[in-house]
Coordinates of C-alpha atoms in Angstrom, one line a residue:
M1 CA 12.8 12.7 -51.9
A2 CA 9.6 12.0 -49.9
T3 CA 7.7 11.5 -53.1
K4 CA 10.3 9.0 -54.4
L5 CA 10.2 7.1 -51.1
A6 CA 6.4 7.0 -51.2
D7 CA 6.5 5.8 -54.9
I8 CA 9.1 3.1 -54.1
A9 CA 7.2 2.0 -50.9
Q10 CA 4.0 1.7 -52.9
K11 CA 5.8 -0.3 -55.6
A12 CA 7.5 -2.7 -53.1
E13 CA 4.4 -2.8 -50.8
V14 CA 6.5 -1.8 -47.7
S15 CA 6.7 1.3 -45.5
Q16 CA 8.9 4.4 -46.3
A17 CA 10.9 3.6 -43.1
T18 CA 11.7 0.2 -44.5
I19 CA 12.8 1.8 -47.8
S20 CA 15.1 4.1 -45.9
R21 CA 16.6 1.2 -43.9
V22 CA 17.4 -0.7 -47.1
I23 CA 19.0 2.2 -49.0
N24 CA 21.1 3.0 -45.9
G25 CA 22.1 -0.6 -45.1
K26 CA 20.4 -0.6 -41.7
P27 CA 19.5 -3.8 -39.9
G28 CA 15.9 -4.8 -39.1
V29 CA 14.9 -5.8 -42.7
S30 CA 14.6 -9.4 -43.9
Q31 CA 16.6 -10.5 -46.9
D32 CA 13.4 -11.2 -48.9
T33 CA 12.1 -7.6 -48.1
R34 CA 15.5 -6.2 -48.9
N35 CA 15.5 -7.9 -52.3
K36 CA 11.9 -6.8 -53.0
V37 CA 12.9 -3.1 -52.4
L38 CA 16.0 -3.4 -54.6
D39 CA 14.0 -5.0 -57.4
A40 CA 11.5 -2.1 -57.1
L41 CA 14.4 0.4 -57.3
S42 CA 15.7 -1.3 -60.4
S43 CA 12.3 -1.5 -62.2
M44 CA 11.9 2.3 -61.6
G45 CA 15.3 3.1 -62.9
M46 CA 16.7 4.3 -59.5
A47 CA 20.0 3.6 -57.9
K48 CA 20.4 3.0 -54.2
E49 CA 23.5 5.2 -54.1
Q50 CA 21.5 8.1 -55.7
L51 CA 18.9 7.9 -53.1
Q52 CA 21.5 7.8 -50.3
R53 CA 23.0 11.1 -51.6
N54 CA 19.6 12.8 -51.8
E55 CA 17.9 11.6 -48.7
T56 CA 17.4 14.1 -45.9
R57 CA 19.2 12.8 -42.9
L58 CA 17.6 13.0 -39.5
V59 CA 19.4 13.7 -36.2
A60 CA 17.5 13.1 -32.9
L61 CA 18.0 15.7 -30.1
I62 CA 17.0 14.0 -26.8
T63 CA 16.4 16.5 -24.0
P64 CA 14.7 16.9 -20.6
D65 CA 11.8 19.3 -20.3
L66 CA 12.6 22.8 -21.4
S67 CA 12.0 24.6 -18.1
N68 CA 15.7 25.0 -17.7
P69 CA 16.5 27.7 -20.3
I70 CA 20.0 26.3 -21.0
F71 CA 18.4 23.4 -22.9
P72 CA 16.4 25.6 -25.4
E73 CA 19.6 27.5 -26.0
F74 CA 21.5 24.3 -26.9
I75 CA 18.6 23.1 -29.1
T76 CA 18.5 26.4 -31.0
E77 CA 22.2 26.1 -31.7
F78 CA 22.0 22.5 -32.8
V79 CA 19.0 22.9 -35.0
T80 CA 20.7 25.8 -36.8
L81 CA 24.0 24.1 -37.2
L82 CA 22.5 20.8 -38.3
A83 CA 20.4 22.5 -40.9
Q84 CA 23.4 24.2 -42.4
H85 CA 24.8 20.7 -43.1
G86 CA 21.5 19.4 -44.6
L87 CA 20.5 17.5 -41.4
L88 CA 17.0 17.7 -40.0
A89 CA 16.8 17.8 -36.2
V90 CA 14.0 15.8 -34.5
V91 CA 13.6 17.1 -30.9
C92 CA 12.4 14.6 -28.4
T93 CA 11.6 16.2 -25.1
Y94 CA 10.9 13.9 -22.2
T95 CA 9.0 15.0 -19.1
P96 CA 7.8 13.4 -15.8
S97 CA 4.2 13.4 -17.1
G98 CA 4.9 12.5 -20.7
A99 CA 7.1 10.2 -22.7
S100 CA 10.3 9.0 -20.9
E101 CA 13.8 9.0 -22.3
S102 CA 13.7 5.3 -22.7
R103 CA 10.3 5.5 -24.4
F104 CA 11.7 8.0 -27.0
L105 CA 14.6 5.7 -27.7
T106 CA 12.2 2.8 -28.3
M107 CA 10.2 5.0 -30.7
L108 CA 13.4 6.0 -32.5
Q109 CA 14.2 2.3 -33.1
N110 CA 12.1 2.3 -36.2
Q111 CA 13.1 5.7 -37.5
P112 CA 15.8 6.3 -40.1
I113 CA 17.9 8.6 -37.9
G114 CA 21.6 9.2 -38.8
A115 CA 22.7 10.3 -35.3
A116 CA 21.6 11.1 -31.8
I117 CA 22.6 14.0 -29.5
F118 CA 21.7 13.7 -25.8
L119 CA 21.5 17.0 -23.9
A120 CA 21.0 15.0 -20.7
G121 CA 19.9 11.6 -19.6
V122 CA 20.5 8.7 -17.3
Y123 CA 24.0 8.5 -18.6
D124 CA 24.9 11.6 -16.6
T125 CA 23.9 9.9 -13.3
R126 CA 26.0 7.5 -11.3
N127 CA 25.1 3.8 -11.0
T128 CA 22.4 3.9 -13.7
N129 CA 21.6 1.2 -16.3
L130 CA 22.9 2.2 -19.8
S131 CA 21.1 -0.5 -21.7
I132 CA 18.6 2.0 -23.2
Y133 CA 21.4 3.4 -25.3
R134 CA 22.7 0.0 -26.6
S135 CA 20.1 -0.2 -29.3
L136 CA 21.5 2.8 -31.0
S137 CA 25.1 1.7 -30.8
E138 CA 24.1 -1.8 -32.1
R139 CA 22.7 -0.1 -35.2
G140 CA 25.9 1.9 -35.7
I141 CA 24.2 5.2 -35.0
P142 CA 26.7 7.9 -33.8
C143 CA 25.8 9.3 -30.4
A144 CA 27.0 12.5 -28.6
F145 CA 26.5 13.0 -24.8
L146 CA 26.6 16.4 -23.3
N147 CA 27.8 17.3 -19.8
G148 CA 28.2 13.8 -18.4
A149 CA 31.3 11.8 -17.4
P150 CA 32.4 9.3 -20.0
R151 CA 30.7 6.0 -19.5
D152 CA 31.2 2.4 -20.7
M153 CA 29.7 3.0 -24.1
D154 CA 30.9 4.4 -27.4
G155 CA 30.2 8.0 -28.4
L156 CA 31.4 11.6 -28.2
Y157 CA 31.3 13.1 -24.7
A158 CA 31.4 16.9 -24.7
G159 CA 30.6 19.7 -22.3
T160 CA 32.0 22.3 -19.9
D161 CA 34.8 21.8 -17.4
D162 CA 32.7 21.5 -14.2
A163 CA 35.7 21.5 -11.9
G164 CA 37.0 24.7 -13.6
A165 CA 33.6 26.3 -13.3
I166 CA 33.1 26.0 -9.6
T167 CA 36.7 26.9 -9.0
M168 CA 36.2 30.2 -10.9
A169 CA 33.1 31.0 -8.8
L170 CA 34.8 30.2 -5.5
R171 CA 37.9 32.1 -6.3
H172 CA 35.7 35.2 -7.1
L173 CA 33.9 34.9 -3.8
V174 CA 37.1 34.4 -1.8
D175 CA 38.6 37.4 -3.5
L176 CA 35.6 39.4 -2.3
G177 CA 36.4 38.4 1.3
H178 CA 34.0 35.5 1.8
T179 CA 35.0 32.5 3.8
Q180 CA 31.7 31.2 5.0
I181 CA 30.6 29.9 1.6
G182 CA 27.7 27.5 1.1
L183 CA 27.6 25.0 -1.7
L184 CA 24.2 24.4 -3.4
M185 CA 24.6 21.3 -5.6
G186 CA 22.2 19.2 -7.6
D187 CA 21.5 15.5 -7.1
R188 CA 24.1 13.6 -5.2
D189 CA 24.5 11.1 -8.0
H190 CA 24.6 13.6 -10.9
Y191 CA 28.1 13.7 -12.4
P192 CA 28.2 17.4 -13.0
S193 CA 27.4 18.1 -9.4
I194 CA 29.8 15.5 -8.2
L195 CA 32.6 17.0 -10.2
K196 CA 31.8 20.5 -8.9
Y197 CA 31.6 19.3 -5.3
Q198 CA 35.0 17.4 -5.5
A199 CA 36.7 20.5 -7.1
A200 CA 35.2 22.7 -4.4
Q201 CA 36.5 20.5 -1.6
Q202 CA 39.9 20.6 -3.2
F203 CA 39.7 24.4 -3.5
F204 CA 38.8 24.8 0.2
A205 CA 41.6 22.4 1.3
D206 CA 44.2 24.3 -0.8
R207 CA 43.1 27.6 0.8
Q208 CA 42.9 26.0 4.2
L209 CA 39.3 27.1 4.7
A210 CA 37.8 24.9 7.3
R211 CA 34.1 24.2 6.6
D212 CA 31.4 22.1 8.2
E213 CA 29.6 19.5 6.1
S214 CA 26.3 21.2 6.9
L215 CA 27.4 24.0 4.5
N216 CA 27.0 21.6 1.6
A217 CA 23.4 21.2 0.3
W218 CA 22.2 18.7 -2.3
T219 CA 18.8 18.9 -3.9
T220 CA 17.0 18.5 -7.2
Y221 CA 17.5 21.1 -9.9
G222 CA 14.9 23.8 -9.9
M223 CA 14.0 27.2 -8.4
E224 CA 11.7 25.9 -5.7
S225 CA 14.1 23.2 -4.5
G226 CA 16.9 25.7 -4.6
R227 CA 14.9 28.1 -2.5
M228 CA 14.2 25.5 0.2
A229 CA 17.8 24.2 0.3
A230 CA 19.2 27.8 0.3
R231 CA 17.1 28.7 3.3
N232 CA 18.9 26.1 5.4
L233 CA 22.3 27.5 4.3
L234 CA 21.3 31.1 5.1
E235 CA 20.1 30.1 8.5
Q236 CA 23.6 28.9 9.3
G237 CA 25.0 32.3 8.6
V238 CA 26.8 31.8 5.2
T239 CA 27.8 35.1 3.5
A240 CA 27.9 33.5 0.0
I241 CA 26.4 30.6 -1.9
A242 CA 27.9 29.0 -5.0
C243 CA 25.2 27.2 -6.9
A244 CA 25.4 24.3 -9.5
S245 CA 22.9 26.0 -11.8
D246 CA 21.2 29.3 -12.5
Q247 CA 17.8 27.9 -11.5
L248 CA 19.2 26.9 -8.1
A249 CA 20.8 30.4 -7.8
L250 CA 17.4 32.1 -8.6
G251 CA 15.9 30.0 -5.8
A252 CA 18.6 31.1 -3.4
I253 CA 17.9 34.7 -4.3
R254 CA 14.2 34.2 -3.5
A255 CA 15.1 32.6 -0.2
A256 CA 17.3 35.5 0.7
K257 CA 14.7 38.1 -0.1
F258 CA 12.0 36.1 1.8
M259 CA 14.3 36.2 4.9
G260 CA 14.8 40.0 4.5
L261 CA 18.3 39.7 3.3
S262 CA 19.8 41.9 0.5
V263 CA 21.6 40.5 -2.4
P264 CA 24.5 41.3 -2.6
N265 CA 24.8 43.5 0.5
D266 CA 24.0 40.6 2.9
I267 CA 24.6 37.6 0.8
S268 CA 26.4 36.9 -2.5
I269 CA 25.1 34.3 -4.9
T270 CA 26.7 32.7 -8.0
G271 CA 25.1 30.5 -10.6
Y272 CA 26.2 28.2 -13.4
D273 CA 25.1 28.2 -17.1
D274 CA 24.5 31.9 -17.9
S275 CA 21.0 31.1 -19.1
P276 CA 19.2 33.7 -21.2
E277 CA 17.9 36.6 -19.2
M278 CA 20.3 36.2 -16.3
S279 CA 21.6 39.6 -17.2
T280 CA 18.2 41.2 -17.1
I281 CA 16.8 40.0 -13.7
S282 CA 17.2 42.1 -10.6
P283 CA 19.8 41.7 -9.2
S284 CA 21.5 40.4 -12.4
L285 CA 23.2 37.1 -11.7
T286 CA 26.9 36.5 -11.4
T287 CA 27.4 33.2 -13.0
V288 CA 29.7 30.9 -14.9
R289 CA 28.9 30.7 -18.6
Q290 CA 28.8 27.5 -20.5
P291 CA 30.3 28.1 -24.0
V292 CA 27.2 26.8 -25.8
G293 CA 28.3 27.9 -29.2
K294 CA 31.7 26.2 -29.0
I295 CA 30.2 23.0 -27.6
S296 CA 27.5 22.8 -30.2
R297 CA 29.8 23.4 -33.1
S298 CA 32.2 20.7 -31.9
V299 CA 29.5 18.2 -31.3
V300 CA 28.0 18.7 -34.8
N301 CA 31.5 18.4 -36.4
G302 CA 32.0 15.2 -34.4
I303 CA 28.6 13.8 -35.5
L304 CA 29.3 14.6 -39.1
A305 CA 32.7 12.9 -38.9
M306 CA 31.1 9.8 -37.3
M307 CA 28.4 9.7 -39.9
E308 CA 31.0 9.8 -42.7
S309 CA 33.3 7.3 -41.1
P310 CA 31.3 4.7 -39.0
K311 CA 34.5 3.4 -37.3
L312 CA 34.8 6.7 -35.5
A313 CA 31.4 6.0 -33.8
K314 CA 32.9 2.8 -32.3
R315 CA 35.2 4.6 -29.9
R316 CA 35.0 7.0 -27.0
D317 CA 36.2 10.6 -27.4
T318 CA 36.0 13.6 -25.0
L319 CA 35.8 17.3 -25.6
Y320 CA 35.6 19.6 -22.6
F321 CA 35.6 23.4 -22.8
E322 CA 36.7 26.2 -20.4
P323 CA 33.8 28.2 -19.0
E324 CA 33.8 32.0 -18.4
L325 CA 33.0 33.8 -15.2
V326 CA 30.5 36.6 -15.8
V327 CA 30.4 39.1 -12.9
R328 CA 27.2 41.0 -12.3
E329 CA 25.2 42.4 -9.4
S330 CA 24.5 39.3 -7.3
T331 CA 28.0 39.3 -5.7
G332 CA 29.7 41.9 -3.6
R333 CA 32.3 42.3 -0.9
C334 CA 31.8 40.3 2.3
K335 CA 30.0 42.0 5.2
A336 CA 29.6 40.3 8.5
R337 CA 26.1 38.8 9.0
E338 CA 24.4 39.8 12.2

């Protein structure tokens, strides 16, 4: 197919990207150029429909840096599933010191992508500008957004039930006798953390567990930020900490060890994600597992449906999946802190 595109591009004196836009009916090509490409196809005995069937379709995977191991896990699933359907994944990883999410979206403007899957992005943060996504929807490109509350834009929203996840973790800790439970959340404007926090407050209210606001910590995602925030909670005498991510939980474990506390004898800690290797660290982490396989399969099926029927890409659909509590060594029965 690449050879055919190159031959047609040479014949029509345009780029291969322009050829792809013409055969797929995408905007951004003048009528004169479009006619020139169609004339080149005709003179070479090729049909536009034939090229549409044979063209390798690209799907962009837009993700933050891969320091959080849950993102590589999702990417592996998506790349494998997309390939099974003849779709080639293009992974765009944005970092603080590299290309930004908006920069990648600008770069993708001129690429013949058939769909885009966002593992995270500004859409999952409250009060953010969504204009960077408009260019894709204007081109009719199907989009899927993971683990963020539905926003005012078309696409498939899929992820894990955040409220159910934190409720599972808190119920486990209360069943172990803990009442002084700290919450270690991510950014205050990050929808997944907001949903977890709201569900946690409802859980405490339903159980009539009085808590001070100082037992709620908000920070950026990461082990070091988790360590620093957890230290403040530990100094207040909490006997357990429920964390919004595995990385935050690992930071909390480090803080406990630095303060001479034993996990789980002195302090119980839960995470969220069940990232790879959480079962192999010491102590192994009790966490709430995201159903990565189920989410990935559903998103790919949704993307395929939207690619086949463009009208499906012009609406908002949601798919949320139940998580699973995985009990390991980092939680134990409550013992009074001295």
